[in-house]
Coordinates of C-alpha atoms and ligand atoms in Angstrom, one line a residue:
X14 CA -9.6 -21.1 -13.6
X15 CA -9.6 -21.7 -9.8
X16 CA -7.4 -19.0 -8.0
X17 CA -4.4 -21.8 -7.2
X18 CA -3.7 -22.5 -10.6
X19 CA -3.4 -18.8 -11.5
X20 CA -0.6 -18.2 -8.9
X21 CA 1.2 -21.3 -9.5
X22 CA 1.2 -21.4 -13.2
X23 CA 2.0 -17.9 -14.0
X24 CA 5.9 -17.7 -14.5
X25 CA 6.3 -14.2 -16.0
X26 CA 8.9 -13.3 -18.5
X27 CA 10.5 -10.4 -16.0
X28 CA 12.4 -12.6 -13.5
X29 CA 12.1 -9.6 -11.2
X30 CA 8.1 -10.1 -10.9
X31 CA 8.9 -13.9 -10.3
X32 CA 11.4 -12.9 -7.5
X33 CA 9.0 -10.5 -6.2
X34 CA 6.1 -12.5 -5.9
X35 CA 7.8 -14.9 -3.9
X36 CA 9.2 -12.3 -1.9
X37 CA 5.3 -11.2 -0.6
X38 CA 4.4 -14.9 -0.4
X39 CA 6.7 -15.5 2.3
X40 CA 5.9 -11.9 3.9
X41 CA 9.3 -10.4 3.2
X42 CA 10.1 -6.8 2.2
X43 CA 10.1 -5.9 -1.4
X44 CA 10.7 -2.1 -2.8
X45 CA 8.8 -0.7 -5.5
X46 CA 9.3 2.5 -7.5
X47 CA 6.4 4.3 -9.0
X48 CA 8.2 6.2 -12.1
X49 CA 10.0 9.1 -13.3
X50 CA 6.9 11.2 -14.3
X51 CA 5.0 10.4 -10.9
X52 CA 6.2 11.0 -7.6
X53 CA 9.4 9.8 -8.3
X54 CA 9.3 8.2 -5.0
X55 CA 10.6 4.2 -4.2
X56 CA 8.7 2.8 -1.5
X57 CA 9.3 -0.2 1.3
X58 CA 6.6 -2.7 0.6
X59 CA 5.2 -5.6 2.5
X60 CA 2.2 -7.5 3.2
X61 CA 0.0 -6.0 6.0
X62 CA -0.5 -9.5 7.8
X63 CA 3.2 -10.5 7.7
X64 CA 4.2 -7.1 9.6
X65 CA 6.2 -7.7 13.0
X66 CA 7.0 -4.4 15.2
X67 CA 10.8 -4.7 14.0
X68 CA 9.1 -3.9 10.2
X69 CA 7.9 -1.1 11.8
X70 CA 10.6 0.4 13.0
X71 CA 12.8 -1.0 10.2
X72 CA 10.5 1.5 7.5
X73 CA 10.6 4.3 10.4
X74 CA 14.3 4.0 11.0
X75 CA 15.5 3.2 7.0
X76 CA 12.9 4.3 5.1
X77 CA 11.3 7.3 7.2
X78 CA 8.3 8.3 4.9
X79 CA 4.8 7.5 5.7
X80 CA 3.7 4.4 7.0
X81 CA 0.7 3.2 5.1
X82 CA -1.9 0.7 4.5
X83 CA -3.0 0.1 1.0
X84 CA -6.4 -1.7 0.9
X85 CA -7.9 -3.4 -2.2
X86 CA -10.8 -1.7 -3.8
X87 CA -12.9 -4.5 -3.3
X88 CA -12.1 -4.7 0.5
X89 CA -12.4 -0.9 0.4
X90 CA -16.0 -1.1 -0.6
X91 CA -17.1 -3.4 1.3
X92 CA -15.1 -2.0 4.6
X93 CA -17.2 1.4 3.4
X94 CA -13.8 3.1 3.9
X95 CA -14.1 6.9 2.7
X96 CA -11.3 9.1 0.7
X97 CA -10.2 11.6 3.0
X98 CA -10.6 13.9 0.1
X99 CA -14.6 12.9 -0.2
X100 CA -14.9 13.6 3.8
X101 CA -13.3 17.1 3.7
X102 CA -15.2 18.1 1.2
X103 CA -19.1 17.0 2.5
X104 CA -17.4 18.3 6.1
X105 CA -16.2 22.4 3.9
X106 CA -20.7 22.2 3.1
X107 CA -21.0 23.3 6.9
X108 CA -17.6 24.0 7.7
X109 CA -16.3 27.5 5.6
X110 CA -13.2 27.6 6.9
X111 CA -12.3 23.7 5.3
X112 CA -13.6 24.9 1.8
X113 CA -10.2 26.0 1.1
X114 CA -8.6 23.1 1.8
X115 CA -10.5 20.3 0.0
X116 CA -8.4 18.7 -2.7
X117 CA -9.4 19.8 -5.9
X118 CA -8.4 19.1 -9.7
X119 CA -4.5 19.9 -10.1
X120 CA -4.0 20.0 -6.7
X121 CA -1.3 17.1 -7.0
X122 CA 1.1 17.7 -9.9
X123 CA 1.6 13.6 -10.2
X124 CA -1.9 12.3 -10.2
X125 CA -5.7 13.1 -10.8
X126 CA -6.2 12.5 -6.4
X127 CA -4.8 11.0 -3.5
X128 CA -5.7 7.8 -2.0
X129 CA -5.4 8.4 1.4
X130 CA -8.7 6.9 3.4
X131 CA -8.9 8.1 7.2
X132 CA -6.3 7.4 9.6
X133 CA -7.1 4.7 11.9
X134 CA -6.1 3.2 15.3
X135 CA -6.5 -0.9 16.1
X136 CA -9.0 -0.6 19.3
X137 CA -6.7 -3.0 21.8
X138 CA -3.5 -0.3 21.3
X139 CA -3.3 2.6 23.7
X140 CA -1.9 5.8 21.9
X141 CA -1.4 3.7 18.5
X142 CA 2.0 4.9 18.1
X143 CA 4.7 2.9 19.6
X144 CA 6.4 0.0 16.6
X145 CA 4.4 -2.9 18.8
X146 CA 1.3 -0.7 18.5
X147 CA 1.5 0.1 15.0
X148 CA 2.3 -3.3 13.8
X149 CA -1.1 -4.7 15.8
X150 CA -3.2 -2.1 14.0
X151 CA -1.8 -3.3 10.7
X152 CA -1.9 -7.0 10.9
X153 CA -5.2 -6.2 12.0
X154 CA -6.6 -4.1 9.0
X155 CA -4.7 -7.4 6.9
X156 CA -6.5 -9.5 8.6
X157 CA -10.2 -8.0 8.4
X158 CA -9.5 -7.0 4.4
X159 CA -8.8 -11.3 4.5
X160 CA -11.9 -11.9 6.3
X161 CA -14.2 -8.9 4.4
X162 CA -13.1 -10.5 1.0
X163 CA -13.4 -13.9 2.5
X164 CA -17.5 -12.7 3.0
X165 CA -17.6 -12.5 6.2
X166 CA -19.7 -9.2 7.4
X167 CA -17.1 -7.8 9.3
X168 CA -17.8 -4.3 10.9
X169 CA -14.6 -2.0 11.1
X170 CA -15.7 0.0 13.3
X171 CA -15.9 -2.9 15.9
X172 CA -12.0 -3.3 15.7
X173 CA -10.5 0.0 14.6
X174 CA -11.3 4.0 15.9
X175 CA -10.1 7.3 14.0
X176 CA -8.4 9.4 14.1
X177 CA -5.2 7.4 14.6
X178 CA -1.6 6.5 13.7
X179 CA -1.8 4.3 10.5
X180 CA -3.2 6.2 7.2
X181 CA -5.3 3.7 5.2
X182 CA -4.9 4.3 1.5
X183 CA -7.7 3.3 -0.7
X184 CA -6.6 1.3 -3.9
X185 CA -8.6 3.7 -7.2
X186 CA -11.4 1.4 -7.9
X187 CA -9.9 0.4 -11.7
X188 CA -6.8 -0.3 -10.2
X189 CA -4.2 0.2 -12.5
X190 CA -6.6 1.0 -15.1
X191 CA -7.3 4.3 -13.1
X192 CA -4.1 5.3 -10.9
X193 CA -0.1 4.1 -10.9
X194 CA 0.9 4.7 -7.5
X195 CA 2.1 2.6 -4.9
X196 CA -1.1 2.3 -3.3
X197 CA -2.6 0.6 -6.4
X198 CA 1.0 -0.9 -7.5
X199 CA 1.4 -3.0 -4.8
X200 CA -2.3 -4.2 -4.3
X201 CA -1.6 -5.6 -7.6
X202 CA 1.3 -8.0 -7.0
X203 CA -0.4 -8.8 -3.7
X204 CA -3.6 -10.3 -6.4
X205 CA -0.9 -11.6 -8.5
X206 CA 0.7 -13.3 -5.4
X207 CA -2.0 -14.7 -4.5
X208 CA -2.1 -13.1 -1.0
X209 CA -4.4 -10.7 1.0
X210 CA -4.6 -7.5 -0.6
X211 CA -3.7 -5.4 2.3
X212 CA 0.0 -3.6 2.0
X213 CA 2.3 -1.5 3.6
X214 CA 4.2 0.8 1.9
X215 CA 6.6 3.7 3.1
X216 CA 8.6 6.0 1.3
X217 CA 12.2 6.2 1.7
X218 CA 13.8 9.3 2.3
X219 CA 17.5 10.9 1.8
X220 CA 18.7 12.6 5.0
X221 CA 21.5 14.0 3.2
X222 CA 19.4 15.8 1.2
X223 CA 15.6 15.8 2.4
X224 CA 14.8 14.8 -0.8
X225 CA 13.0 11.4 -1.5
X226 CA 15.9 8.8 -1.9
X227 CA 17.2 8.9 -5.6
X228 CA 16.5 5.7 -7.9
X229 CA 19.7 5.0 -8.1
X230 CA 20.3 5.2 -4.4
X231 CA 17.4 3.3 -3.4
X232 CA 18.5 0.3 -6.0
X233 CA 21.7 0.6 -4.1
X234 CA 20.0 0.2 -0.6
X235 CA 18.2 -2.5 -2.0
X236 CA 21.1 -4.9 -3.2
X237 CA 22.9 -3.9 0.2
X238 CA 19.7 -5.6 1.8
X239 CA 18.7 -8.1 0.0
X240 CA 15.3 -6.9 -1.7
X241 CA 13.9 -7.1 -5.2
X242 CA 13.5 -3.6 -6.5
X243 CA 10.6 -3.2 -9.0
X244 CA 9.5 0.2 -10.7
X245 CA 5.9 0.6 -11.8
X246 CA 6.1 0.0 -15.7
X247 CA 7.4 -3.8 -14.2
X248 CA 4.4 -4.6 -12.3
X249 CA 1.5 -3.1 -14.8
X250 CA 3.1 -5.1 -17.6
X251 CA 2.7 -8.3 -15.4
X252 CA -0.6 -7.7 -14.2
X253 CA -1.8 -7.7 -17.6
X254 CA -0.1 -10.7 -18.1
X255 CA -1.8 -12.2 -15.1
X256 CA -5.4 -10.9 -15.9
X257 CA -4.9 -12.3 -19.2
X258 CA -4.0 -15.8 -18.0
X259 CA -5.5 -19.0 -18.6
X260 CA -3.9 -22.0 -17.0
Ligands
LIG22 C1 2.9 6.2 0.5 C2 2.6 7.1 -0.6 O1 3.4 7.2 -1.6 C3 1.4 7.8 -0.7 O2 1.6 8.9 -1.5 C4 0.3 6.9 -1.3 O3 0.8 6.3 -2.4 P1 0.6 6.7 -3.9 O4 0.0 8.1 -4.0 O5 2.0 6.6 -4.5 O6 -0.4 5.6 -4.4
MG23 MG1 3.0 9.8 -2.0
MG24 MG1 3.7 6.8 -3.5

């Protein structure tokens, strides 16, 4: 089954997925909610390579969470890119006063760990944060995922420095057999799409209420604005679907 066939075959019974996937194919904005018994939390999505510096401000400005890069784990691996958690806690062996921070089991009420990698910088930005900057650093890390998965024995320390202003997220390596969150959520349409497995995702927030924006609310926004809205259940129900498929 050669990878073409797969994307342009598949036709999934939840119109929504369809609409979706079309959505990241042309590099457009999608939204994606995990669920009610995670983090409760709907994110902006969009493909890494696609990302312009008025995306940027567009998920700083409307959305206001995070601004993330969620990385395949394939890519991951072979980009050797650490859990944050992993480098606290070899760093708390000669380090006392980090022991007490290191994530441990039950530390997040909504999942078994975090995905958050380290925090990177693109080398030809300056300070890494203005919207221009930030977009460059992420196109970036889309492209070299494209060109690691593509076999090409890319170094990313040649391109990128840490500490900086875009947090890499590192998809669990099961993916969805493993972790539901928007990190591994959205690296599975972006396989299912057919595209480079590199996205953005950033929370969106209420500022009535400094609460993350409500379901309903962020449905609401997303009508107003044109964008698909999936929630999590949506998108692991397809993916089996897709990793079931023969075409
Ligand atoms: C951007 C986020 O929500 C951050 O928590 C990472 O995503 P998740 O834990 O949902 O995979
Ligand atoms: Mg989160
Ligand atoms: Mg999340």
């Amino acid at each position: 089954m050669s990878e073409s066939t797969t994307y342009e075959c598949m036709k999934y019974r939840n119109e929504g997925i369809n609409r979706a996937l079309e959505a990241l194919r042309n590099g457009k904005m999608i939204q994606i909610y995990d669920s009610d018994t995670r983090e409760g939390e709907t994110d902006l999505v969009i493909p890494a390579k696609a990302v312009t510096y008025k995306d940027v401000k567009w998920m700083r400005k409307d959305a206001g969470g995070l601004i993330c890069v969620a990385v395949d784990p394939v890519a991951s691996k072979q980009l050797r890119l650490p859990l944050m958690a992993d480098i606290v806690r070899e760093a708390s062996k000669t380090s006392e006063s980090l022991g007490d921070v290191v994530e441990k089991d039950g530390d997040l009420k909504y999942d078994s760990h975090s995905s958050f990698s380290i925090w990177v910088n693109h080398r030809d930005t300056r300070t890494g944060i203005p919207d221009l900057e930030r977009a460059l650093t992420i196109r970036k890390i889309g492209e070299i995922t494209e060109k690691s998965l593509s076999g090409d024995g890319v170094r990313f320390g040649n391109e990128f420095r840490t500490p900086g202003h875009v947090a890499l997220l590192r998809a669990a390596e099961r993916l969805l057999d493993e972790r539901m969150g928007q990190t591994e959520l959205s690296v599975a349409l972006a396989r299912m799409a057919g595209i480079t497995p590199a996205m953005v995702v950033c929370e969106m927030l209420d500022d009535e209420n400094g609460k993350a924006l409500s379901k309903e609310n962020s449905k609401e926004y997303g009508k107003e604005h044109g964008l698909v809205f999936l929630e999590g259940q949506e998108i692991v129900e397809a993916y089996l679907q897709w990793t079931g498929a023969r075409c």
